[in-house]
Each structure stands twice: as structure tokens, then as C-alpha cells.
Short mmCIF file of C-alpha atoms in Angstrom, two decimals:
data_model
loop_
_atom_site.label_atom_id
_atom_site.label_comp_id
_atom_site.label_asym_id
_atom_site.label_seq_id
_atom_site.Cartn_x
_atom_site.Cartn_y
_atom_site.Cartn_z
CA MET A 1 -0.14 -0.04 -0.20
CA SER A 2 2.97 2.08 0.58
CA HIS A 3 3.41 2.86 -3.56
CA TRP A 4 -0.14 3.72 -3.49
CA PRO A 5 -0.51 7.65 -3.07
CA ALA A 6 2.28 7.37 -5.58
CA ILE A 7 0.69 5.33 -8.64
CA ARG A 8 -2.71 7.25 -7.02
CA ALA A 9 -0.49 10.62 -8.07
CA GLY A 10 0.02 9.12 -11.74
CA LEU A 11 -3.49 7.53 -12.72
CA ILE A 12 -4.68 11.80 -11.72
CA ALA A 13 -2.42 13.56 -14.02
CA LEU A 14 -3.90 10.39 -16.68
CA HIS A 15 -7.52 11.51 -16.13
CA ILE A 16 -5.89 15.20 -16.07
CA LEU A 17 -4.40 14.71 -19.77
CA ALA A 18 -7.19 12.00 -21.10
CA VAL A 19 -9.84 15.15 -20.75
CA THR A 20 -7.46 17.79 -21.61
CA LEU A 21 -6.51 16.36 -24.63
CA MET A 22 -9.92 14.91 -25.52
CA ALA A 23 -11.71 19.09 -25.12
CA MET A 24 -9.60 20.71 -26.67
CA PRO A 25 -11.14 23.19 -29.53
CA SER A 26 -11.07 20.53 -32.83
CA PRO A 27 -13.30 20.63 -36.36
CA GLU A 28 -14.51 17.45 -35.25
CA GLY A 29 -18.19 17.52 -36.71
CA GLY A 30 -17.98 20.18 -38.91
CA MET A 31 -15.62 19.25 -41.89
CA ARG A 32 -18.25 18.72 -44.58
CA ARG A 33 -17.33 21.16 -47.83
CA SER A 34 -21.36 21.38 -47.88
CA ALA A 35 -21.59 22.47 -44.96
CA TRP A 36 -19.40 25.20 -44.95
CA LYS A 37 -21.32 27.01 -48.15
CA ASP A 38 -24.18 26.98 -45.55
CA PRO A 39 -24.57 31.35 -45.26
CA THR A 40 -23.50 31.29 -42.08
CA ILE A 41 -20.77 30.18 -42.39
CA GLN A 42 -20.00 31.84 -45.62
CA GLY A 43 -21.00 34.62 -43.29
CA GLU A 44 -17.87 34.27 -40.86
CA LEU A 45 -15.62 33.33 -43.33
CA LYS A 46 -16.33 36.71 -44.65
CA ALA A 47 -16.03 38.41 -41.56
CA TRP A 48 -12.03 36.63 -41.52
CA THR A 49 -11.23 37.97 -44.74
CA GLN A 50 -12.44 41.50 -43.57
CA ARG A 51 -10.78 41.24 -40.64
CA VAL A 52 -7.36 39.32 -41.68
CA ASN A 53 -7.19 42.13 -45.07
CA ALA A 54 -7.62 44.79 -42.08
CA VAL A 55 -4.13 43.62 -41.17
CA GLY A 56 -2.55 43.88 -43.58
CA VAL A 57 -2.65 40.46 -45.36
CA ASP A 58 -3.77 39.96 -48.90
CA TRP A 59 -6.27 37.23 -49.22
CA THR A 60 -10.16 36.25 -50.97
CA GLN A 61 -12.12 35.01 -48.94
CA ALA A 62 -11.59 31.34 -50.43
CA GLU A 63 -7.90 31.84 -49.34
CA VAL A 64 -9.05 32.08 -46.28
CA GLU A 65 -11.60 29.55 -46.65
CA GLU A 66 -9.02 26.77 -47.91
CA PHE A 67 -6.66 27.81 -45.00
CA ALA A 68 -9.01 27.06 -42.47
CA TRP A 69 -10.06 23.58 -44.48
CA ASP A 70 -5.52 22.91 -44.34
CA ALA A 71 -5.58 23.92 -40.75
CA ALA A 72 -8.24 21.82 -39.48
CA ARG A 73 -8.02 18.31 -41.50
CA ARG A 74 -4.20 18.99 -40.20
CA ILE A 75 -6.09 19.64 -36.22
CA GLN A 76 -7.72 16.70 -36.81
CA THR A 77 -4.93 14.08 -37.79
CA VAL A 78 -2.85 15.16 -34.87
CA ARG A 79 -5.94 14.70 -33.36
CA GLY A 80 -7.02 11.79 -34.32
CA TRP A 81 -3.26 10.75 -33.19
CA ALA A 82 -2.91 12.31 -29.37
CA LEU A 83 -6.21 10.59 -28.45
CA ALA A 84 -6.11 6.84 -30.09
CA PRO A 85 -4.70 5.92 -26.95
CA PHE A 86 -7.20 6.91 -24.06
CA MET A 87 -10.77 5.70 -26.87
CA PRO A 88 -11.35 3.24 -24.13
CA TYR A 89 -11.31 5.35 -21.40
CA TYR A 90 -13.51 7.31 -23.26
CA ARG A 91 -16.07 4.91 -24.00
CA TYR A 92 -16.32 3.15 -21.04
CA CYS A 93 -16.05 6.04 -19.47
CA GLY A 94 -18.15 8.49 -20.41
CA THR A 95 -15.22 10.37 -20.49
CA TRP A 96 -15.53 12.23 -23.55
CA GLN A 97 -15.50 16.09 -23.79
CA SER A 98 -16.92 17.92 -26.32
CA TRP A 99 -18.12 21.59 -25.44
CA LYS A 100 -19.33 23.11 -28.70
CA MET A 101 -21.34 24.87 -26.78
CA PHE A 102 -23.24 28.67 -29.48
CA VAL A 103 -19.28 28.54 -30.71
CA ALA A 104 -20.99 31.07 -34.08
CA PRO A 105 -24.70 32.27 -33.59
CA HIS A 106 -26.72 30.44 -36.97
CA ARG A 107 -28.05 33.13 -39.20
CA TYR A 108 -30.05 31.63 -41.12
CA PRO A 109 -32.43 29.03 -39.40
CA SER A 110 -34.58 26.62 -40.29
CA ARG A 111 -38.19 26.30 -39.36
CA LEU A 112 -40.23 23.19 -39.40
CA TYR A 113 -43.69 23.74 -40.22
CA ILE A 114 -45.96 20.49 -40.51
CA GLU A 115 -49.43 20.48 -42.83
CA LEU A 116 -51.73 18.36 -43.69
CA GLU A 117 -53.79 18.17 -46.12
CA GLY A 118 -56.92 17.51 -45.84
CA ALA A 119 -59.78 14.50 -47.95
CA ASP A 120 -60.79 18.66 -49.74
CA GLY A 121 -57.49 19.04 -50.96
CA THR A 122 -56.71 22.13 -48.60
CA TRP A 123 -53.44 22.54 -47.16
CA ARG A 124 -53.71 23.52 -43.27
CA LYS A 125 -50.30 24.05 -41.13
CA LEU A 126 -50.87 21.60 -38.23
CA TYR A 127 -47.14 22.23 -36.47
CA VAL A 128 -44.43 25.19 -36.70
CA ALA A 129 -41.76 25.41 -34.38
CA ARG A 130 -42.13 27.51 -31.27
CA SER A 131 -45.22 29.57 -32.96
CA ASN A 132 -48.28 29.40 -30.10
CA GLU A 133 -51.50 29.35 -33.18
CA TRP A 134 -49.52 25.78 -34.44
CA ASP A 135 -49.06 22.99 -31.88
CA TRP A 136 -49.42 19.90 -33.14
CA HIS A 137 -47.47 17.10 -30.53
CA ARG A 138 -45.72 20.77 -28.44
CA GLU A 139 -44.60 18.67 -25.84
CA GLN A 140 -42.91 16.35 -27.82
CA LEU A 141 -41.66 18.32 -30.61
CA ASP A 142 -40.52 20.89 -28.48
CA HIS A 143 -38.90 19.65 -26.47
CA ASP A 144 -34.86 20.15 -25.79
CA ARG A 145 -33.83 16.30 -27.26
CA MET A 146 -36.44 16.97 -30.03
CA ARG A 147 -34.70 20.18 -30.78
CA ALA A 148 -31.63 18.67 -30.90
CA ALA A 149 -32.69 16.59 -33.68
CA ILE A 150 -34.96 18.92 -35.87
CA PHE A 151 -31.25 21.18 -35.83
CA ARG A 152 -29.86 18.46 -37.41
CA TYR A 153 -32.35 17.64 -40.31
CA GLY A 154 -32.31 21.70 -41.09
CA TRP A 155 -28.92 21.08 -42.68
CA ARG A 156 -28.74 19.10 -46.06
CA HIS A 157 -26.45 16.63 -45.07
CA TYR A 158 -29.34 15.01 -42.34
CA ARG A 159 -31.52 14.19 -45.22
CA ARG A 160 -31.55 10.59 -44.45
CA PRO A 161 -32.96 11.20 -41.08
CA PHE A 162 -34.96 13.86 -42.04
CA SER A 163 -36.59 11.73 -43.90
CA ARG A 164 -37.50 9.06 -41.51
CA PHE A 165 -38.52 12.07 -38.60
CA GLY A 166 -41.19 12.24 -41.27
CA ARG A 167 -42.10 9.11 -41.46
CA TRP A 168 -42.77 8.98 -37.78
CA VAL A 169 -44.36 12.05 -38.35
CA ALA A 170 -46.95 10.41 -41.43
CA GLY A 171 -47.38 7.49 -38.42
CA GLN A 172 -48.53 9.65 -36.08
CA VAL A 173 -50.68 12.25 -38.48
CA ALA A 174 -52.43 9.24 -39.87
CA ALA A 175 -53.62 7.24 -37.16
CA GLU A 176 -55.00 10.61 -35.86
CA PHE A 177 -56.71 12.44 -38.51
CA PRO A 178 -58.07 9.25 -40.58
CA GLU A 179 -59.62 11.46 -43.47
CA ALA A 180 -56.45 13.24 -43.87
CA LYS A 181 -54.73 12.70 -47.42
CA ARG A 182 -51.02 13.93 -47.68
CA VAL A 183 -48.63 15.44 -44.85
CA GLN A 184 -45.91 17.88 -46.03
CA LEU A 185 -42.69 18.83 -43.48
CA ARG A 186 -40.19 21.17 -45.11
CA PHE A 187 -38.14 24.02 -43.63
CA TYR A 188 -38.37 27.80 -43.40
CA LYS A 189 -35.31 29.12 -43.69
CA TYR A 190 -34.48 33.32 -43.22
CA ARG A 191 -31.44 35.26 -42.29
CA THR A 192 -32.59 36.85 -38.44
CA ALA A 193 -33.51 39.85 -38.73
CA SER A 194 -31.23 42.25 -36.99
CA PRO A 195 -31.64 44.14 -34.45
CA GLU A 196 -32.50 47.80 -36.26
CA GLU A 197 -34.89 45.81 -38.68
CA VAL A 198 -36.54 44.29 -35.78
CA LEU A 199 -36.85 47.70 -34.43
CA SER A 200 -38.37 49.08 -38.30
CA HIS A 201 -40.60 46.27 -38.01
CA THR A 202 -38.42 44.82 -41.11
CA GLU A 203 -38.75 40.45 -41.35
CA PRO A 204 -36.06 39.76 -43.41
CA ALA A 205 -37.16 37.27 -46.36
CA GLY A 206 -36.65 33.58 -46.70
CA GLN A 207 -37.74 30.18 -48.43
CA PHE A 208 -39.04 26.73 -48.15
CA GLN A 209 -36.60 24.09 -48.58
CA ARG A 210 -36.26 20.57 -48.29
CA ALA A 211 -40.14 20.24 -48.55
CA VAL A 212 -40.74 16.19 -47.34
CA ILE A 213 -44.32 14.74 -48.38
CA PHE A 214 -46.10 11.43 -47.49
CA GLU A 215 -49.07 9.62 -48.56
CA LEU A 216 -51.46 8.62 -45.03
CA GLU A 217 -53.00 5.54 -46.83
CA ASP A 218 -49.44 4.41 -47.11
CA PHE A 219 -49.57 4.92 -42.98
CA ARG A 220 -53.02 3.32 -42.71
CA MET B 1 7.15 18.23 -8.75
CA TRP B 2 6.31 14.85 -8.67
CA ARG B 3 6.60 14.27 -4.89
CA ARG B 4 4.93 17.47 -4.62
CA TRP B 5 1.92 16.36 -6.65
CA VAL B 6 2.10 13.00 -5.01
CA ALA B 7 1.52 15.57 -1.23
CA PHE B 8 -1.56 17.00 -3.39
CA CYS B 9 -2.98 14.48 -4.26
CA SER B 10 -2.81 12.09 -0.94
CA ARG B 11 -4.03 15.85 1.30
CA THR B 12 -7.65 14.91 2.99
CA GLU B 13 -11.30 16.75 3.93
CA VAL B 14 -14.61 15.72 5.85
CA GLY B 15 -16.58 14.50 2.31
CA THR B 16 -19.19 17.47 2.73
CA SER B 17 -18.61 19.05 -1.03
CA LEU B 18 -18.46 16.08 -2.26
CA ALA B 19 -21.99 14.64 -0.11
CA VAL B 20 -23.29 17.72 -2.17
CA TYR B 21 -22.24 17.13 -5.13
CA ARG B 22 -23.32 13.40 -5.49
CA ILE B 23 -26.66 14.18 -3.91
CA ILE B 24 -27.79 16.84 -6.95
CA ILE B 25 -25.57 14.79 -9.02
CA GLY B 26 -28.21 11.67 -8.93
CA LEU B 27 -31.10 14.06 -8.55
CA CYS B 28 -29.88 15.32 -12.13
CA VAL B 29 -29.91 11.94 -13.09
CA VAL B 30 -33.50 11.49 -12.70
CA LEU B 31 -34.53 14.40 -14.20
CA THR B 32 -32.59 13.96 -16.85
CA VAL B 33 -34.45 10.68 -17.82
CA GLY B 34 -37.38 11.30 -16.05
CA TRP B 35 -37.53 14.35 -18.97
CA VAL B 36 -37.84 12.22 -20.96
CA MET B 37 -40.45 9.90 -19.92
CA TRP B 38 -42.39 12.28 -19.22
CA ALA B 39 -42.51 13.99 -22.82
CA GLY B 40 -43.73 10.54 -24.14
CA LEU B 41 -40.29 10.29 -26.27
CA ILE B 42 -39.00 6.92 -25.08
CA ASP B 43 -40.46 5.11 -27.63
CA VAL B 44 -39.98 7.54 -30.30
CA LEU B 45 -36.05 8.52 -29.19
CA TRP B 46 -35.32 5.74 -27.90
CA VAL B 47 -36.49 3.19 -29.41
CA ASP B 48 -35.13 1.97 -32.85
CA LEU B 49 -36.81 2.37 -36.56
CA ASP B 50 -37.96 -1.05 -36.63
CA HIS B 51 -39.86 -1.44 -33.08
CA GLY B 52 -41.46 1.92 -34.09
CA GLY B 53 -39.42 5.09 -33.39
CA MET B 54 -38.82 8.02 -35.27
CA SER B 55 -34.79 7.02 -36.28
CA VAL B 56 -31.90 4.29 -36.19
CA VAL B 57 -30.30 3.76 -32.55
CA TYR B 58 -27.61 2.80 -32.09
CA PRO B 59 -27.51 0.50 -29.14
CA GLY B 60 -24.10 -0.13 -26.69
CA TRP B 61 -23.07 -3.14 -25.30
CA LEU B 62 -26.02 -2.85 -22.63
CA VAL B 63 -28.98 -2.41 -24.92
CA SER B 64 -28.10 -5.18 -27.38
CA ALA B 65 -26.66 -7.50 -23.97
CA LEU B 66 -30.53 -6.82 -22.84
CA GLY B 67 -31.65 -7.63 -26.70
CA GLY B 68 -31.68 -5.20 -28.28
CA PRO B 69 -33.78 -0.87 -28.70
CA THR B 70 -37.45 -1.90 -28.22
CA PRO B 71 -40.18 -0.33 -26.51
CA ARG B 72 -39.85 -2.29 -23.31
CA VAL B 73 -35.59 -2.81 -22.75
CA MET B 74 -35.59 0.99 -23.49
CA ARG B 75 -38.35 1.47 -20.92
CA ALA B 76 -36.77 -0.73 -18.28
CA LEU B 77 -33.67 1.20 -18.21
CA ALA B 78 -35.03 4.15 -18.49
CA TRP B 79 -37.30 3.32 -14.83
CA SER B 80 -33.46 1.51 -13.58
CA THR B 81 -31.60 4.38 -14.75
CA MET B 82 -34.08 7.03 -12.19
CA GLY B 83 -33.99 4.34 -9.35
CA SER B 84 -30.21 4.27 -10.18
CA GLY B 85 -30.11 7.94 -10.35
CA LEU B 86 -32.26 8.05 -6.33
CA LEU B 87 -29.63 5.52 -5.16
CA LEU B 88 -26.64 7.49 -6.06
CA ALA B 89 -28.11 10.85 -4.50
CA VAL B 90 -29.11 8.80 -1.23
CA GLY B 91 -25.92 7.55 -0.81
CA PHE B 92 -26.66 4.20 -0.83
CA GLY B 93 -24.25 1.51 -2.33
CA GLY B 94 -21.34 3.74 -2.77
CA ARG B 95 -18.50 4.29 -5.64
CA LEU B 96 -20.42 0.93 -7.50
CA THR B 97 -23.90 3.00 -7.51
CA ALA B 98 -21.92 5.45 -9.26
CA PHE B 99 -20.51 2.99 -11.97
CA VAL B 100 -23.71 1.06 -12.65
CA THR B 101 -25.72 4.78 -13.02
CA LEU B 102 -23.18 5.46 -15.49
CA GLN B 103 -23.44 2.87 -17.31
CA LEU B 104 -27.17 3.34 -17.41
CA VAL B 105 -27.31 6.63 -17.96
CA MET B 106 -24.66 5.88 -21.46
CA ALA B 107 -26.89 3.21 -22.99
CA THR B 108 -30.51 5.36 -22.52
CA VAL B 109 -28.60 8.90 -23.49
CA ASP B 110 -26.37 7.95 -25.66
CA ILE B 111 -28.39 5.67 -27.97
CA ASN B 112 -29.67 8.78 -30.47
CA VAL B 113 -26.53 10.32 -31.67
CA HIS B 114 -28.81 13.09 -33.28
CA ALA B 115 -31.35 13.87 -30.05
CA GLY B 116 -28.28 15.09 -27.24
CA GLY B 117 -26.44 17.43 -26.18
CA SER B 118 -23.40 18.37 -23.85
CA TYR B 119 -25.87 17.80 -21.47
CA ASP B 120 -24.77 14.30 -21.49
CA GLU B 121 -21.65 14.29 -21.50
CA LEU B 122 -21.62 16.66 -18.64
CA LEU B 123 -23.53 14.38 -16.69
CA GLN B 124 -21.43 10.92 -17.43
CA ASN B 125 -17.91 13.45 -16.82
CA ALA B 126 -20.30 14.14 -13.82
CA LEU B 127 -20.73 10.37 -12.62
CA TRP B 128 -17.49 8.78 -13.60
CA LEU B 129 -15.57 11.61 -11.09
CA CYS B 130 -18.48 9.63 -8.51
CA VAL B 131 -17.04 6.68 -9.12
CA LEU B 132 -13.97 8.03 -8.30
CA GLY B 133 -14.58 10.22 -5.36
CA SER B 134 -15.47 8.92 -2.26
CA THR B 135 -19.18 10.48 -2.24
CA THR B 136 -20.64 8.52 -0.30
CA ALA B 137 -18.87 8.56 3.14
CA THR B 138 -20.80 11.45 4.68
CA MET B 139 -24.67 11.97 4.61
CA SER B 140 -25.44 8.79 3.14
CA VAL B 141 -27.61 5.50 3.49
CA ASP B 142 -24.11 4.53 3.04
CA CYS B 143 -22.72 6.05 6.38
CA ARG B 144 -25.65 5.55 8.16
CA ILE B 145 -25.01 1.01 7.69
CA ARG B 146 -21.27 2.73 8.36
CA SER B 147 -21.26 4.62 11.22
CA GLY B 148 -24.86 4.53 13.02
CA SER B 149 -25.09 8.08 11.39
CA TRP B 150 -25.83 9.93 8.56
CA THR B 151 -22.90 12.45 9.03
CA SER B 152 -19.04 11.53 9.39
CA GLU B 153 -15.75 13.49 9.30
CA THR B 154 -13.98 10.96 7.59
CA PRO B 155 -11.16 12.16 5.36
CA VAL B 156 -11.31 11.86 1.57
CA GLY B 157 -9.18 13.44 -0.76
CA VAL B 158 -9.09 16.36 -1.74
CA TRP B 159 -8.00 15.63 -4.74
CA ALA B 160 -11.90 14.50 -6.38
CA ARG B 161 -12.95 17.83 -5.59
CA TYR B 162 -10.16 19.08 -7.68
CA LEU B 163 -10.65 16.92 -10.58
CA ILE B 164 -14.78 18.16 -9.97
CA VAL B 165 -13.81 22.19 -10.02
CA GLY B 166 -11.52 21.22 -12.72
CA GLN B 167 -14.06 19.69 -15.09
CA LEU B 168 -16.03 22.41 -14.89
CA VAL B 169 -13.05 24.79 -16.08
CA LEU B 170 -12.09 22.97 -18.73
CA MET B 171 -15.80 22.92 -20.13
CA TYR B 172 -16.20 26.92 -19.66
CA THR B 173 -13.14 27.56 -21.14
CA THR B 174 -12.56 25.69 -24.08
CA THR B 175 -16.23 26.36 -25.18
CA GLY B 176 -14.85 29.56 -25.37
CA TRP B 177 -11.84 28.60 -26.78
CA GLN B 178 -14.16 27.61 -29.39
CA LYS B 179 -16.48 30.41 -29.97
CA LEU B 180 -14.32 32.17 -32.97
CA SER B 181 -17.26 33.67 -34.53
CA ALA B 182 -17.51 37.00 -35.37
CA TYR B 183 -20.42 37.83 -33.28
CA TRP B 184 -19.02 36.66 -30.29
CA THR B 185 -15.44 38.00 -30.31
CA PRO B 186 -13.37 41.33 -29.54
CA GLY B 187 -13.16 43.20 -32.89
CA GLY B 188 -17.01 42.27 -34.05
CA ASP B 189 -19.85 44.17 -32.36
CA PHE B 190 -20.56 41.27 -29.65
CA SER B 191 -23.94 40.18 -31.47
CA ALA B 192 -23.75 36.67 -30.82
CA LEU B 193 -25.71 36.49 -27.76
CA TYR B 194 -28.91 38.37 -29.44
CA TYR B 195 -28.51 36.56 -32.33
CA ILE B 196 -28.41 33.37 -30.73
CA LEU B 197 -31.63 34.37 -29.20
CA GLN B 198 -33.42 33.98 -32.11
CA GLN B 199 -32.44 31.11 -33.24
CA PRO B 200 -35.97 29.03 -32.80
CA SER B 201 -33.89 25.96 -32.19
CA TRP B 202 -33.62 26.98 -28.52
CA HIS B 203 -35.19 29.13 -27.48
CA ARG B 204 -38.20 29.04 -25.09
CA PHE B 205 -40.25 32.09 -27.01
CA GLU B 206 -40.33 34.49 -29.67
CA MET B 207 -37.35 37.07 -29.07
CA GLY B 208 -37.68 39.58 -30.48
CA TRP B 209 -38.08 41.98 -28.06
CA VAL B 210 -34.77 42.16 -27.64
CA ALA B 211 -34.13 44.11 -29.93
CA ARG B 212 -34.73 46.91 -27.26
CA VAL B 213 -31.96 46.10 -25.44
CA PHE B 214 -29.87 45.07 -27.59
CA TRP B 215 -26.61 47.00 -25.59
CA VAL B 216 -27.19 44.16 -22.66
CA THR B 217 -26.38 41.39 -25.38
CA GLN B 218 -23.34 42.96 -26.51
CA VAL B 219 -22.09 43.28 -22.09
CA GLY B 220 -23.93 39.69 -21.85
CA THR B 221 -21.97 38.28 -25.45
CA ALA B 222 -18.60 40.30 -24.01
CA VAL B 223 -18.52 39.41 -20.05
CA SER B 224 -18.78 35.31 -20.65
CA TRP B 225 -16.67 35.85 -23.58
CA PHE B 226 -13.93 36.97 -21.41
CA TRP B 227 -15.76 34.37 -18.69
CA GLU B 228 -14.83 31.43 -20.51
CA VAL B 229 -11.34 32.80 -22.44
CA LEU B 230 -10.18 32.93 -19.39
CA ALA B 231 -11.71 30.13 -16.59
CA PRO B 232 -8.60 29.12 -15.64
CA VAL B 233 -8.24 31.74 -12.87
CA TRP B 234 -11.33 30.51 -11.74
CA LEU B 235 -9.18 27.25 -10.88
CA LEU B 236 -6.31 29.45 -9.38
CA ALA B 237 -9.18 31.33 -7.61
CA PHE B 238 -10.43 27.64 -6.46
CA TYR B 239 -7.01 26.74 -5.07
CA TYR B 240 -5.93 29.84 -3.48
CA SER B 241 -8.77 29.95 -1.82
CA GLU B 242 -8.63 25.94 -0.72
CA THR B 243 -5.49 26.70 0.57
CA SER B 244 -5.80 30.38 2.27
CA ASP B 245 -3.44 29.82 4.74
CA ARG B 246 -0.62 29.74 2.84
CA PRO B 247 1.44 32.66 2.23
CA GLY B 248 1.67 35.12 -1.59
CA ARG B 249 0.52 38.16 -2.20
CA VAL B 250 -1.10 36.45 -5.39
CA ARG B 251 -3.24 33.90 -2.83
CA ARG B 252 -3.76 36.97 -0.51
CA TRP B 253 -5.16 39.30 -3.32
CA PHE B 254 -7.58 36.20 -4.71
CA VAL B 255 -8.47 35.56 -0.93
CA GLN B 256 -9.38 39.19 -0.20
CA TRP B 257 -10.73 40.06 -4.19
CA ARG B 258 -12.98 37.95 -3.59
CA VAL B 259 -12.20 36.29 -7.42
CA ARG B 260 -13.21 32.67 -6.83
CA GLU B 261 -17.54 33.65 -5.90
CA ILE B 262 -17.12 36.63 -8.73
CA TYR B 263 -15.99 33.84 -11.27
CA ALA B 264 -19.14 32.06 -9.25
CA LEU B 265 -22.01 34.45 -9.37
CA VAL B 266 -21.25 34.98 -13.19
CA GLY B 267 -21.41 31.97 -14.45
CA LEU B 268 -24.91 31.93 -12.06
CA ILE B 269 -26.26 34.13 -13.92
CA PHE B 270 -25.02 33.00 -16.35
CA HIS B 271 -27.22 30.00 -15.81
CA VAL B 272 -30.14 30.88 -14.84
CA ALA B 273 -30.11 32.99 -17.92
CA VAL B 274 -29.98 30.36 -19.86
CA PHE B 275 -32.17 28.41 -17.84
CA ALA B 276 -35.15 30.70 -18.56
CA LEU B 277 -34.83 32.25 -22.56
CA LEU B 278 -32.62 29.02 -24.16
CA ASP B 279 -33.76 25.39 -23.73
CA VAL B 280 -31.42 23.50 -23.85
CA GLY B 281 -32.38 20.60 -21.37
CA PRO B 282 -30.79 20.18 -18.35
CA PHE B 283 -27.38 21.83 -19.11
CA SER B 284 -28.16 24.74 -16.40
CA PRO B 285 -28.97 22.04 -14.06
CA ILE B 286 -26.16 20.03 -14.32
CA SER B 287 -23.93 22.77 -14.90
CA LEU B 288 -24.60 24.18 -11.73
CA ALA B 289 -24.52 20.64 -9.61
CA PHE B 290 -20.38 21.18 -10.33
CA TYR B 291 -20.41 24.28 -8.05
CA ALA B 292 -21.08 22.23 -4.41
CA ALA B 293 -17.70 21.57 -5.87
CA LEU B 294 -16.50 24.31 -5.30
CA ILE B 295 -17.56 25.68 -2.14
CA HIS B 296 -15.44 24.30 1.06
CA PRO B 297 -16.80 21.16 3.32
CA HIS B 298 -16.02 24.65 6.27
CA GLU B 299 -17.88 27.06 4.36
CA TYR B 300 -20.55 23.89 4.20
CA ALA B 301 -20.54 23.42 8.65
CA ARG B 302 -20.21 26.47 8.71
CA MET B 303 -23.49 26.93 6.70
CA PHE B 304 -25.51 24.47 8.35
CA ARG B 305 -24.86 25.46 11.86
CA TRP B 306 -25.80 29.40 10.50
CA ARG B 307 -29.50 26.48 9.78
#
């Protein structure tokens, strides 16, 4: 037992090393060229291009993006190598560290709409995210875990999970509205209004994207 | 250097701070899983597509061993997780209960990779720290069984509390270091909080009204960015307050100016604001559970006497 204090101190040091390495900033989860084309990310790149230009570095936005992409890939490589020995510790002891919390505001968010086509062929809204008026299954769809999933589905590369989610919604709608013909899910993507725009009652235009429609007969 | 490290890791104290932390974490487990159950989402989020869930789920070893992500298995696991969280809160079973609770939490909340957040990771880290430290030395059923009393002066390692505070500081620091957006960083207009509050994914209600108090969100953005980026100062302040009987001008300054308390107050305001304005699940309660470890056992003793 006389060696225990030293062994314990060593294990504590290893724990600190493992969690600190894992927590270091990384582009994990964000390495998709398609996602980088989103206007939110392009807006960030534009702002950083203006900043580096202001300090005398004459780079274009494309060059800044390429530099960021290369740097992110290198960080990923080194990170993977450094974390490899600790993987079982993260996996079995729950010591993952991913603290990318609100790293940037999403200037072009997506708001989920669920709409129903009745027997007479007219469409009506069932659910609009955060609406007090169209609040079908709100207690479920507004739950924080559902918000997390729906937030992801708003990105293009989550097309398949979004479609599966749509099928689940269609199943619920088919059971609750026996006369209804079809259900549609789509996202309204828009630029969030600046304070000046809010105060002048100017609402930036947006557009509906990624619509999926399901024939409810298939779910009965 | 090594000897000093070993000596540092060998220091002990009364286990009150660890016990309070354990109780809150146990209740956070109940809250985290109970909230999903309350919304009727277990069969939706944690059950596989083939069994009526809304997505493909990724079961870990425990769910696979129990027969896969069916409604029956996932409901049973959810109830077991909450029961285990309660046992942890009352302090029964020591490290074993903490370890079992951790495995149950991982089996449930990690099964759907799209439907979770950083609070799941924070909770799992919190539980692992309950496995590492002696959190049931006092204010626990274990203590009652062992000593016949609900409280005990049995010494526990101070290092466990440093790991808890260190985990909290690591989270804040590295989230701050990743806030490289032009909306967050100096040189911009510090409008990050304003625009985050406009995102329908997370806000509790429409937040257009904050445009009238835009400057408040700017101050909030600047304060929270610097507070996070410089969070290691908090760890130093914690160390100085814990070793306040030692000499040193910097230590004296930190203690005199209550740097630890000021940091904690800013964090408390931040979490209350997040909880009030944004729906990010149990992130605030779980984070605040870590704050329990910032309070030294002698300070708890003073508080309990005062009551």
C-alpha cells in the first residue's frame, strides 16, 4: 500500500491528460464541404476575410476558406493520433469532452413546418416550431432532445434522418386524422433579423426548403 | 515536482462538498431521464425505427445484451436509470452505484446520436467523477450503515474535488476557445447572444423584444466570452481559496477580492439566464451541480450551523 499514493497521483495525472486532450478545440463534426457552403458559415468566412485584410494580409475569402479547411484537417490528424490511446477510457467511462456550445450564432436557421392536406384538398398548418397557434404534438416536438434532432435535420446532409423523422410524423398524423390525404414537412430558412430590422418592423425574406410529402394511405 | 504532486493528491478533507455534489448529480439523473419519460418520448427517441421509433438508433453493449432497443427494454432501462439515480442521491452502494448509474445513463441517452446535447456528456463525466471520488463518506445511507450516523468526519481525498472543479473549468474554457465567430470575438460588435436568442431551435419564446435592449446582449456577450476564455483563473482562485492559510501576495489578493465567488456569481447569472431564455435541457442544473464542489467543507459546516 505504500506505493498507492504515487500510483493514485499517476492515475489522476493520466485522467487530467486524457480529458484535457479530448476537450481541446477541434473541427470534429464540422468537416463537410457542403456544410461550409451554408450562408451562416460563408458569413463567418467573409467577416474573417475582412479582419485579416484589415491587418494587411491580402487574402480572398476563398483563400481564407482554404486555409481554414487545411488547418482543420491537420488539427484532425494530430488530434486523432493523440487521442487514440485514450479511446477505451472515453468510451467505457463516459469521459468524452465536446464543448462546442453556441460557438457561433446560426444566422440562417430553419424553422420546421408540418402541414396537412385534408379530404377536400386544402392544406392547413399543424405545427410550426415555437408557434403558440400551430402546436400539434408540441410537448414532444418542442422537447429539448427533439429540438436537437430537428436542428440537425435542417442541414442538407441530414436528409435521410429527416426523411425517417417524416415517416414517423406521417404515422402519427395518419392515426389521428383518418380523413386526411397527405402530410408535408418542410423548413423555412431565413436570415435572422438585425436589431435595426426588428425595430423598423422589417422582416428578412426567407424560403421554404427540403419539403417531403407523404401519402397517409401508406401509413394506415 | 513529482513528490509535490503526490503530496497534493494525498491531502484529505471532510467529504461534505463531495456529498452535496453527489446528491445533486443523482437528482439530475432522475431529471434528465424523467423529462424524456414525462414527454412520452422514450418510444420515439430511444427505440429503433424497426420497433416504432423515429430514427435508427445505435445501442451500446448494455442495450444489445438486454435484447436490443425495443420499447420494453428501453422503458425498463429508463426506470432503472432513474432508480439508480435516486440510490446515488441517497448515497447507497458507494462507487458501485455511481458506476452502474453511469452505464445506465450511457445506455439510454447515447442511443440516439441526434437527440442529445453537451449536457449528456457533462452528466456522464459527473458520474465518472462520482466513481473516482469517495462521495458517500458522509450524508449518505452508506455512512448511516457504516457508522450509525448520517454524517461523518471520515476524510476523503481533496483531489476529487479538484477534478470536479477542473472539469467545470475545462468545459467553460474550451467552449470559450472555440467561440471564434466574428459575432463573439473582440473586433466584432459582440452580437452573438442577440442572434443566438433569435434562433428558433433553442429559444423558449420569440425573442425579437431583445432588439430594444441590444446593448445588454452586447455586454452579456463580451462578459461571457471573456469569462469563459479566462476560466482557468477560476481554477487558480479555487486553489488559492482552498489553501488560503498559505503565504503569498497573489493568493492573498485573490482571496481578499473574492475572485472565486465573483466567478461563481457570473456563472450563476449566466446559467439562470440560459435556463430562463433557452431550452437546452438539463444543462444548467447539471452545470450548477459542479458548483457544489467549489464550496469548501468548512464553508458548508458554517452554512449548516447558521441554519
